[in-house]
Tab-separated table of N, CA and C in Angstrom:
chain	number	residue	atom	x	y	z
V	25	MET	N	48.194	96.676	165.044
V	25	MET	CA	46.947	96.888	164.338
V	25	MET	C	45.779	96.975	165.322
V	26	LYS	N	45.793	96.093	166.351
V	26	LYS	CA	44.737	96.122	167.350
V	26	LYS	C	44.726	97.467	168.068
V	27	ASN	N	45.917	97.993	168.383
V	27	ASN	CA	45.999	99.279	169.069
V	27	ASN	C	45.436	100.409	168.206
V	28	LEU	N	45.692	100.338	166.910
V	28	LEU	CA	45.185	101.348	166.002
V	28	LEU	C	43.658	101.300	165.952
V	29	ILE	N	43.091	100.114	165.858
V	29	ILE	CA	41.637	99.950	165.834
V	29	ILE	C	41.037	100.408	167.158
V	30	LEU	N	41.661	100.005	168.251
V	30	LEU	CA	41.183	100.406	169.575
V	30	LEU	C	41.234	101.921	169.743
V	31	SER	N	42.311	102.551	169.290
V	31	SER	CA	42.438	104.011	169.364
V	31	SER	C	41.375	104.703	168.521
V	32	ALA	N	41.127	104.175	167.335
V	32	ALA	CA	40.114	104.751	166.454
V	32	ALA	C	38.727	104.628	167.081
V	33	MET	N	38.444	103.478	167.695
V	33	MET	CA	37.148	103.283	168.348
V	33	MET	C	36.989	104.242	169.526
V	34	LEU	N	38.050	104.435	170.296
V	34	LEU	CA	38.010	105.343	171.433
V	34	LEU	C	37.775	106.775	170.958
V	35	LEU	N	38.477	107.192	169.918
V	35	LEU	CA	38.311	108.528	169.370
V	35	LEU	C	36.884	108.722	168.863
V	36	PHE	N	36.331	107.739	168.192
V	36	PHE	CA	34.965	107.807	167.688
V	36	PHE	C	33.980	107.942	168.842
V	37	THR	N	34.165	107.156	169.891
V	37	THR	CA	33.281	107.195	171.052
V	37	THR	C	33.321	108.565	171.727
V	38	VAL	N	34.504	109.107	171.906
V	38	VAL	CA	34.649	110.427	172.528
V	38	VAL	C	33.998	111.491	171.649
V	39	THR	N	34.185	111.410	170.337
V	39	THR	CA	33.601	112.379	169.410
V	39	THR	C	32.082	112.317	169.443
V	40	VAL	N	31.524	111.127	169.405
V	40	VAL	CA	30.069	110.956	169.442
V	40	VAL	C	29.516	111.475	170.772
V	41	SER	N	30.200	111.182	171.859
V	41	SER	CA	29.768	111.647	173.176
V	41	SER	C	29.779	113.167	173.251
V	42	ALA	N	30.830	113.801	172.743
V	42	ALA	CA	30.926	115.267	172.755
V	42	ALA	C	29.831	115.881	171.887
V	43	LYS	N	29.557	115.268	170.738
V	43	LYS	CA	28.501	115.782	169.867
V	43	LYS	C	27.146	115.659	170.545
V	44	ALA	N	26.886	114.558	171.221
V	44	ALA	CA	25.618	114.378	171.921
V	44	ALA	C	25.462	115.427	173.019
V	45	GLN	N	26.540	115.695	173.736
V	45	GLN	CA	26.483	116.706	174.789
V	45	GLN	C	26.244	118.084	174.173
V	46	GLY	N	26.909	118.383	173.071
V	46	GLY	CA	26.700	119.652	172.379
V	46	GLY	C	25.275	119.800	171.885
V	47	ASP	N	24.698	118.712	171.349
V	47	ASP	CA	23.309	118.732	170.898
V	47	ASP	C	22.369	119.004	172.069
V	48	ARG	N	22.653	118.399	173.209
V	48	ARG	CA	21.823	118.584	174.403
V	48	ARG	C	21.887	120.037	174.875
V	49	ILE	N	23.078	120.624	174.858
V	49	ILE	CA	23.239	122.022	175.268
V	49	ILE	C	22.480	122.927	174.305
V	50	ASN	N	22.583	122.664	173.007
V	50	ASN	CA	21.841	123.458	172.016
V	50	ASN	C	20.338	123.306	172.207
V	51	GLU	N	19.896	122.096	172.514
V	51	GLU	CA	18.470	121.843	172.745
V	51	GLU	C	17.977	122.643	173.950
V	52	ILE	N	18.760	122.649	175.013
V	52	ILE	CA	18.382	123.397	176.215
V	52	ILE	C	18.347	124.894	175.922
V	53	GLU	N	19.351	125.401	175.223
V	53	GLU	CA	19.397	126.837	174.922
V	53	GLU	C	18.226	127.238	174.031
V	54	THR	N	17.881	126.411	173.052
V	54	THR	CA	16.733	126.692	172.197
V	54	THR	C	15.456	126.734	173.025
V	55	TYR	N	15.308	125.773	173.910
V	55	TYR	CA	14.139	125.733	174.786
V	55	TYR	C	14.122	126.953	175.699
V	56	LYS	N	15.290	127.350	176.216
V	56	LYS	CA	15.368	128.504	177.109
V	56	LYS	C	14.929	129.780	176.394
V	57	ILE	N	15.353	129.957	175.168
V	57	ILE	CA	14.962	131.144	174.406
V	57	ILE	C	13.445	131.163	174.199
V	58	ALA	N	12.876	130.026	173.840
V	58	ALA	CA	11.418	129.949	173.677
V	58	ALA	C	10.713	130.220	175.005
V	59	TYR	N	11.247	129.666	176.069
V	59	TYR	CA	10.672	129.843	177.402
V	59	TYR	C	10.690	131.313	177.800
V	60	LEU	N	11.853	131.967	177.643
V	60	LEU	CA	11.967	133.381	178.002
V	60	LEU	C	11.053	134.243	177.128
V	61	THR	N	10.994	133.928	175.850
V	61	THR	CA	10.135	134.679	174.937
V	61	THR	C	8.688	134.633	175.425
V	62	GLU	N	8.246	133.448	175.799
V	62	GLU	CA	6.875	133.276	176.275
V	62	GLU	C	6.647	134.004	177.601
V	63	LYS	N	7.555	133.827	178.541
V	63	LYS	CA	7.368	134.391	179.881
V	63	LYS	C	7.511	135.907	179.924
V	64	LEU	N	8.384	136.464	179.090
V	64	LEU	CA	8.624	137.904	179.135
V	64	LEU	C	7.579	138.705	178.361
V	65	GLY	N	7.042	138.135	177.317
V	65	GLY	CA	6.048	138.840	176.528
V	65	GLY	C	6.548	140.198	176.048
V	66	LEU	N	7.738	140.203	175.485
V	66	LEU	CA	8.366	141.449	175.054
V	66	LEU	C	7.676	142.033	173.826
V	67	SER	N	7.588	143.346	173.802
V	67	SER	CA	7.137	144.020	172.575
V	67	SER	C	8.273	143.903	171.558
V	68	ALA	N	7.995	144.261	170.318
V	68	ALA	CA	9.033	144.197	169.284
V	68	ALA	C	10.201	145.105	169.648
V	69	GLU	N	9.906	146.300	170.151
V	69	GLU	CA	10.964	147.238	170.547
V	69	GLU	C	11.780	146.687	171.714
V	70	GLU	N	11.102	146.129	172.708
V	70	GLU	CA	11.802	145.560	173.861
V	70	GLU	C	12.668	144.382	173.446
V	71	ALA	N	12.174	143.564	172.528
V	71	ALA	CA	12.938	142.412	172.050
V	71	ALA	C	14.228	142.853	171.356
V	72	LYS	N	14.157	143.948	170.591
V	72	LYS	CA	15.352	144.474	169.913
V	72	LYS	C	16.406	144.911	170.928
V	73	ILE	N	15.970	145.330	172.075
V	73	ILE	CA	16.887	145.756	173.136
V	73	ILE	C	17.357	144.554	173.956
V	74	PHE	N	16.401	143.704	174.341
V	74	PHE	CA	16.689	142.605	175.268
V	74	PHE	C	17.636	141.568	174.685
V	75	TRP	N	17.353	141.040	173.494
V	75	TRP	CA	18.093	139.884	172.989
V	75	TRP	C	19.579	140.150	172.752
V	76	PRO	N	19.980	141.293	172.221
V	76	PRO	CA	21.432	141.530	172.113
V	76	PRO	C	22.126	141.583	173.479
V	77	ILE	N	21.469	142.186	174.473
V	77	ILE	CA	22.046	142.226	175.817
V	77	ILE	C	22.141	140.811	176.370
V	78	TYR	N	21.084	140.035	176.220
V	78	TYR	CA	21.047	138.653	176.681
V	78	TYR	C	22.158	137.829	176.018
V	79	ASN	N	22.315	137.974	174.706
V	79	ASN	CA	23.335	137.203	173.982
V	79	ASN	C	24.745	137.558	174.438
V	80	ASP	N	25.005	138.847	174.648
V	80	ASP	CA	26.316	139.263	175.153
V	80	ASP	C	26.572	138.674	176.535
V	81	TYR	N	25.559	138.712	177.373
V	81	TYR	CA	25.665	138.152	178.724
V	81	TYR	C	25.984	136.658	178.659
V	82	GLN	N	25.298	135.944	177.794
V	82	GLN	CA	25.529	134.504	177.674
V	82	GLN	C	26.966	134.203	177.235
V	83	LYS	N	27.494	135.011	176.304
V	83	LYS	CA	28.870	134.807	175.838
V	83	LYS	C	29.872	135.026	176.968
V	84	GLU	N	29.684	136.101	177.715
V	84	GLU	CA	30.612	136.386	178.812
V	84	GLU	C	30.494	135.348	179.922
V	85	GLN	N	29.275	134.919	180.190
V	85	GLN	CA	29.063	133.873	181.197
V	85	GLN	C	29.742	132.569	180.778
V	86	ALA	N	29.631	132.213	179.522
V	86	ALA	CA	30.241	130.981	179.023
V	86	ALA	C	31.760	131.023	179.185
V	87	ALA	N	32.356	132.167	178.917
V	87	ALA	CA	33.808	132.301	179.068
V	87	ALA	C	34.224	132.126	180.525
V	88	LEU	N	33.466	132.688	181.447
V	88	LEU	CA	33.772	132.519	182.873
V	88	LEU	C	33.566	131.072	183.319
V	89	ARG	N	32.502	130.443	182.820
V	89	ARG	CA	32.260	129.028	183.167
V	89	ARG	C	33.404	128.153	182.684
V	90	LYS	N	33.893	128.443	181.486
V	90	LYS	CA	35.011	127.667	180.938
V	90	LYS	C	36.247	127.831	181.812
V	91	GLU	N	36.524	129.058	182.213
V	91	GLU	CA	37.673	129.312	183.086
V	91	GLU	C	37.516	128.600	184.428
V	92	ARG	N	36.328	128.680	184.995
V	92	ARG	CA	36.078	128.012	186.280
V	92	ARG	C	36.254	126.498	186.138
V	93	PHE	N	35.725	125.936	185.055
V	93	PHE	CA	35.835	124.502	184.818
V	93	PHE	C	37.292	124.070	184.718
V	94	GLN	N	38.097	124.848	184.005
V	94	GLN	CA	39.513	124.513	183.866
V	94	GLN	C	40.216	124.552	185.213
V	95	LYS	N	39.879	125.523	186.041
V	95	LYS	CA	40.490	125.596	187.363
V	95	LYS	C	40.008	124.466	188.260
V	96	MET	N	38.740	124.070	188.111
V	96	MET	CA	38.215	122.959	188.906
V	96	MET	C	38.915	121.660	188.534
V	97	ILE	N	39.213	121.491	187.260
V	97	ILE	CA	39.910	120.275	186.837
V	97	ILE	C	41.261	120.195	187.522
V	98	SER	N	41.997	121.296	187.545
V	98	SER	CA	43.310	121.264	188.192
V	98	SER	C	43.162	121.015	189.688
V	99	PHE	N	42.120	121.557	190.305
V	99	PHE	CA	41.881	121.327	191.729
V	99	PHE	C	41.533	119.859	191.990
V	100	ARG	N	40.740	119.265	191.118
V	100	ARG	CA	40.340	117.861	191.291
V	100	ARG	C	41.486	116.890	191.073
V	101	LYS	N	42.496	117.305	190.329
V	101	LYS	CA	43.640	116.432	190.079
V	101	LYS	C	44.500	116.268	191.330
V	102	ILE	N	44.317	117.148	192.297
V	102	ILE	CA	45.091	117.084	193.532
V	102	ILE	C	44.505	115.979	194.398
V	103	ASN	N	45.347	114.996	194.722
V	103	ASN	CA	44.860	113.869	195.518
V	103	ASN	C	44.573	114.251	196.962
V	104	GLU	N	45.491	114.937	197.570
V	104	GLU	CA	45.350	115.274	198.977
V	104	GLU	C	45.710	116.726	199.219
V	105	ILE	N	44.862	117.404	199.932
V	105	ILE	CA	45.153	118.772	200.342
V	105	ILE	C	46.402	118.775	201.217
V	106	GLU	N	46.586	117.699	201.956
V	106	GLU	CA	47.736	117.598	202.850
V	106	GLU	C	49.068	117.676	202.100
V	107	ASP	N	49.061	117.319	200.809
V	107	ASP	CA	50.292	117.347	200.019
V	107	ASP	C	50.658	118.750	199.543
V	108	LEU	N	49.757	119.713	199.741
V	108	LEU	CA	49.987	121.074	199.284
V	108	LEU	C	50.510	121.946	200.424
V	109	SER	N	51.189	122.998	200.037
V	109	SER	CA	51.616	123.975	201.043
V	109	SER	C	50.407	124.823	201.427
V	110	ASP	N	50.507	125.517	202.540
V	110	ASP	CA	49.429	126.404	202.968
V	110	ASP	C	49.158	127.469	201.906
V	111	ALA	N	50.232	127.992	201.306
V	111	ALA	CA	50.085	129.024	200.280
V	111	ALA	C	49.337	128.479	199.058
V	112	GLN	N	49.579	127.227	198.681
V	112	GLN	CA	48.894	126.633	197.541
V	112	GLN	C	47.402	126.441	197.829
V	113	VAL	N	47.080	125.995	199.026
V	113	VAL	CA	45.675	125.817	199.403
V	113	VAL	C	44.978	127.175	199.403
V	114	GLN	N	45.642	128.155	199.995
V	114	GLN	CA	45.069	129.493	200.034
V	114	GLN	C	44.838	130.033	198.624
V	115	GLU	N	45.779	129.789	197.713
V	115	GLU	CA	45.633	130.252	196.335
V	115	GLU	C	44.436	129.585	195.655
V	116	LEU	N	44.249	128.288	195.866
V	116	LEU	CA	43.099	127.591	195.277
V	116	LEU	C	41.783	128.195	195.759
V	117	ILE	N	41.716	128.461	197.044
V	117	ILE	CA	40.486	129.013	197.613
V	117	ILE	C	40.244	130.432	197.121
V	118	THR	N	41.274	131.258	197.130
V	118	THR	CA	41.091	132.646	196.694
V	118	THR	C	40.820	132.735	195.197
V	119	ASN	N	41.355	131.803	194.411
V	119	ASN	CA	41.018	131.763	192.982
V	119	ASN	C	39.526	131.507	192.795
V	120	ASP	N	38.978	130.606	193.604
V	120	ASP	CA	37.544	130.322	193.523
V	120	ASP	C	36.737	131.562	193.903
V	121	PHE	N	37.150	132.244	194.978
V	121	PHE	CA	36.474	133.485	195.370
V	121	PHE	C	36.516	134.498	194.232
V	122	SER	N	37.668	134.607	193.599
V	122	SER	CA	37.854	135.575	192.526
V	122	SER	C	36.897	135.313	191.368
V	123	ILE	N	36.783	134.061	190.964
V	123	ILE	CA	35.883	133.732	189.847
V	123	ILE	C	34.436	133.987	190.246
V	124	ARG	N	34.062	133.603	191.466
V	124	ARG	CA	32.687	133.854	191.903
V	124	ARG	C	32.396	135.353	191.965
V	125	GLN	N	33.373	136.147	192.391
V	125	GLN	CA	33.179	137.598	192.422
V	125	GLN	C	33.027	138.139	191.007
V	126	ARG	N	33.813	137.629	190.077
V	126	ARG	CA	33.697	138.061	188.682
V	126	ARG	C	32.341	137.679	188.103
V	127	GLU	N	31.826	136.510	188.497
V	127	GLU	CA	30.490	136.105	188.047
V	127	GLU	C	29.433	137.067	188.588
V	128	LEU	N	29.553	137.437	189.862
V	128	LEU	CA	28.624	138.391	190.459
V	128	LEU	C	28.736	139.755	189.775
V	129	ASN	N	29.963	140.206	189.526
V	129	ASN	CA	30.166	141.484	188.838
V	129	ASN	C	29.550	141.467	187.445
V	130	LEU	N	29.678	140.333	186.759
V	130	LEU	CA	29.091	140.195	185.431
V	130	LEU	C	27.566	140.270	185.519
V	131	GLU	N	27.004	139.586	186.493
V	131	GLU	CA	25.552	139.605	186.670
V	131	GLU	C	25.067	141.033	186.948
V	132	LYS	N	25.777	141.746	187.804
V	132	LYS	CA	25.419	143.137	188.107
V	132	LYS	C	25.523	144.013	186.856
V	133	LYS	N	26.598	143.817	186.100
V	133	LYS	CA	26.815	144.606	184.876
V	133	LYS	C	25.614	144.478	183.947
V	134	TYR	N	25.153	143.246	183.741
V	134	TYR	CA	24.047	143.043	182.817
V	134	TYR	C	22.703	143.415	183.432
V	135	TYR	N	22.588	143.340	184.734
V	135	TYR	CA	21.388	143.837	185.399
V	135	TYR	C	21.257	145.334	185.111
V	136	TYR	N	22.352	146.078	185.295
V	136	TYR	CA	22.304	147.520	185.055
V	136	TYR	C	22.031	147.840	183.579
V	137	LYS	N	22.565	147.043	182.677
V	137	LYS	CA	22.270	147.257	181.247
V	137	LYS	C	20.785	147.038	180.970
V	138	LEU	N	20.247	145.952	181.526
V	138	LEU	CA	18.822	145.684	181.321
V	138	LEU	C	17.980	146.785	181.956
V	139	ARG	N	18.306	147.134	183.195
V	139	ARG	CA	17.533	148.126	183.943
V	139	ARG	C	17.545	149.496	183.269
V	140	SER	N	18.655	149.845	182.665
V	140	SER	CA	18.734	151.168	182.041
V	140	SER	C	18.076	151.204	180.661
V	141	ASN	N	17.718	150.052	180.115
V	141	ASN	CA	17.135	150.009	178.775
V	141	ASN	C	15.710	149.481	178.705
V	142	LEU	N	15.252	148.842	179.787
V	142	LEU	CA	13.918	148.223	179.797
V	142	LEU	C	13.180	148.598	181.083
V	143	PRO	N	11.851	148.489	181.068
V	143	PRO	CA	11.113	148.735	182.306
V	143	PRO	C	11.551	147.746	183.398
V	144	ILE	N	11.613	148.216	184.636
V	144	ILE	CA	12.092	147.379	185.733
V	144	ILE	C	11.225	146.130	185.910
V	145	LYS	N	9.941	146.214	185.612
V	145	LYS	CA	9.078	145.027	185.739
V	145	LYS	C	9.460	143.966	184.703
V	146	THR	N	9.894	144.394	183.540
V	146	THR	CA	10.370	143.439	182.527
V	146	THR	C	11.645	142.770	183.014
V	147	VAL	N	12.524	143.551	183.626
V	147	VAL	CA	13.761	143.003	184.184
V	147	VAL	C	13.419	141.998	185.284
V	148	GLY	N	12.461	142.357	186.129
V	148	GLY	CA	12.020	141.439	187.182
V	148	GLY	C	11.450	140.146	186.620
V	149	LYS	N	10.665	140.265	185.547
V	149	LYS	CA	10.116	139.069	184.897
V	149	LYS	C	11.243	138.174	184.371
V	150	TYR	N	12.281	138.820	183.838
V	150	TYR	CA	13.418	138.053	183.321
V	150	TYR	C	14.076	137.239	184.431
V	151	TYR	N	14.371	137.876	185.560
V	151	TYR	CA	15.022	137.149	186.653
V	151	TYR	C	14.128	136.054	187.211
V	152	ARG	N	12.845	136.327	187.309
V	152	ARG	CA	11.902	135.295	187.776
V	152	ARG	C	11.850	134.136	186.773
V	153	ALA	N	11.821	134.462	185.480
V	153	ALA	CA	11.770	133.425	184.441
V	153	ALA	C	13.050	132.597	184.440
V	154	GLN	N	14.200	133.232	184.683
V	154	GLN	CA	15.474	132.507	184.752
V	154	GLN	C	15.418	131.433	185.841
V	155	GLU	N	14.965	131.821	187.013
V	155	GLU	CA	14.891	130.876	188.127
V	155	GLU	C	13.881	129.764	187.846
V	156	ALA	N	12.733	130.134	187.311
V	156	ALA	CA	11.716	129.133	186.983
V	156	ALA	C	12.228	128.164	185.930
V	157	PHE	N	12.965	128.682	184.952
V	157	PHE	CA	13.521	127.831	183.901
V	157	PHE	C	14.497	126.821	184.494
V	158	LYS	N	15.382	127.280	185.386
V	158	LYS	CA	16.342	126.367	186.020
V	158	LYS	C	15.623	125.235	186.736
V	159	ARG	N	14.599	125.595	187.506
V	159	ARG	CA	13.841	124.555	188.219
V	159	ARG	C	13.181	123.590	187.250
V	160	GLU	N	12.575	124.131	186.195
V	160	GLU	CA	11.876	123.278	185.241
V	160	GLU	C	12.833	122.344	184.500
V	161	ILE	N	13.952	122.880	184.047
V	161	ILE	CA	14.874	122.046	183.262
V	161	ILE	C	15.491	120.961	184.144
V	162	LEU	N	15.798	121.292	185.390
V	162	LEU	CA	16.313	120.271	186.314
V	162	LEU	C	15.276	119.188	186.545
V	163	SER	N	14.041	119.589	186.720
V	163	SER	CA	12.964	118.624	186.917
V	163	SER	C	12.797	117.728	185.689
V	164	ARG	N	12.852	118.325	184.510
V	164	ARG	CA	12.691	117.540	183.282
V	164	ARG	C	13.828	116.528	183.117
V	165	TYR	N	15.053	116.938	183.421
V	165	TYR	CA	16.173	116.010	183.267
V	165	TYR	C	16.146	114.927	184.337
V	166	ARG	N	15.696	115.268	185.512
V	166	ARG	CA	15.555	114.230	186.549
V	166	ARG	C	14.535	113.180	186.126
V	167	ASN	N	13.503	113.633	185.420
V	167	ASN	CA	12.459	112.727	184.965
V	167	ASN	C	12.729	112.158	183.575
V	168	GLY	N	13.894	112.494	183.008
V	168	GLY	CA	14.287	111.918	181.720
V	168	GLY	C	13.614	112.498	180.507
V	169	ARG	N	13.143	113.784	180.579
V	169	ARG	CA	12.491	114.373	179.424
V	169	ARG	C	12.990	115.795	179.199
V	170	PRO	N	14.094	115.935	178.482
V	170	PRO	CA	14.601	117.273	178.183
V	170	PRO	C	13.701	117.987	177.181
V	171	GLY	N	13.749	119.318	177.211
V	171	GLY	CA	13.006	120.114	176.236
V	171	GLY	C	11.513	120.075	176.490
V	172	ARG	N	10.761	120.565	175.531
V	172	ARG	CA	9.296	120.618	175.672
V	172	ARG	C	8.683	119.261	175.396
V	173	ASN	N	7.589	119.016	176.067
V	173	ASN	CA	6.793	117.807	175.830
V	173	ASN	C	5.436	118.179	175.338
């Protein structure tokens, strides 16, 4: 009976923790959309073009991040590199290169989509806003205040 109660408590704790993390991710994404909207100053026509491209990019990026995370978990489970063969170490490293190259290819793909559909200065504002947002959100979390204040 104690094991059943302990298991139920553990499951509840993990569920609550996952929900809190999901809420935090949603909060950040909501803030990011508001931030980009403000910084880009898109016209109604530009917004109709920009947001679907942005949403597609986010979906593809999330899938790559998930794949990278899964591969990192398997890499972290390895206690010692010394226990692996040279071929296994090489495979781990080249897998990382492959994912990073795919991330770069994805970024280029969406850059070209944005560039071919929007003025280049708007595209430039987007990339500048992305970097500024990253800095701001990191600063806010370091100081313990996510989202807008």
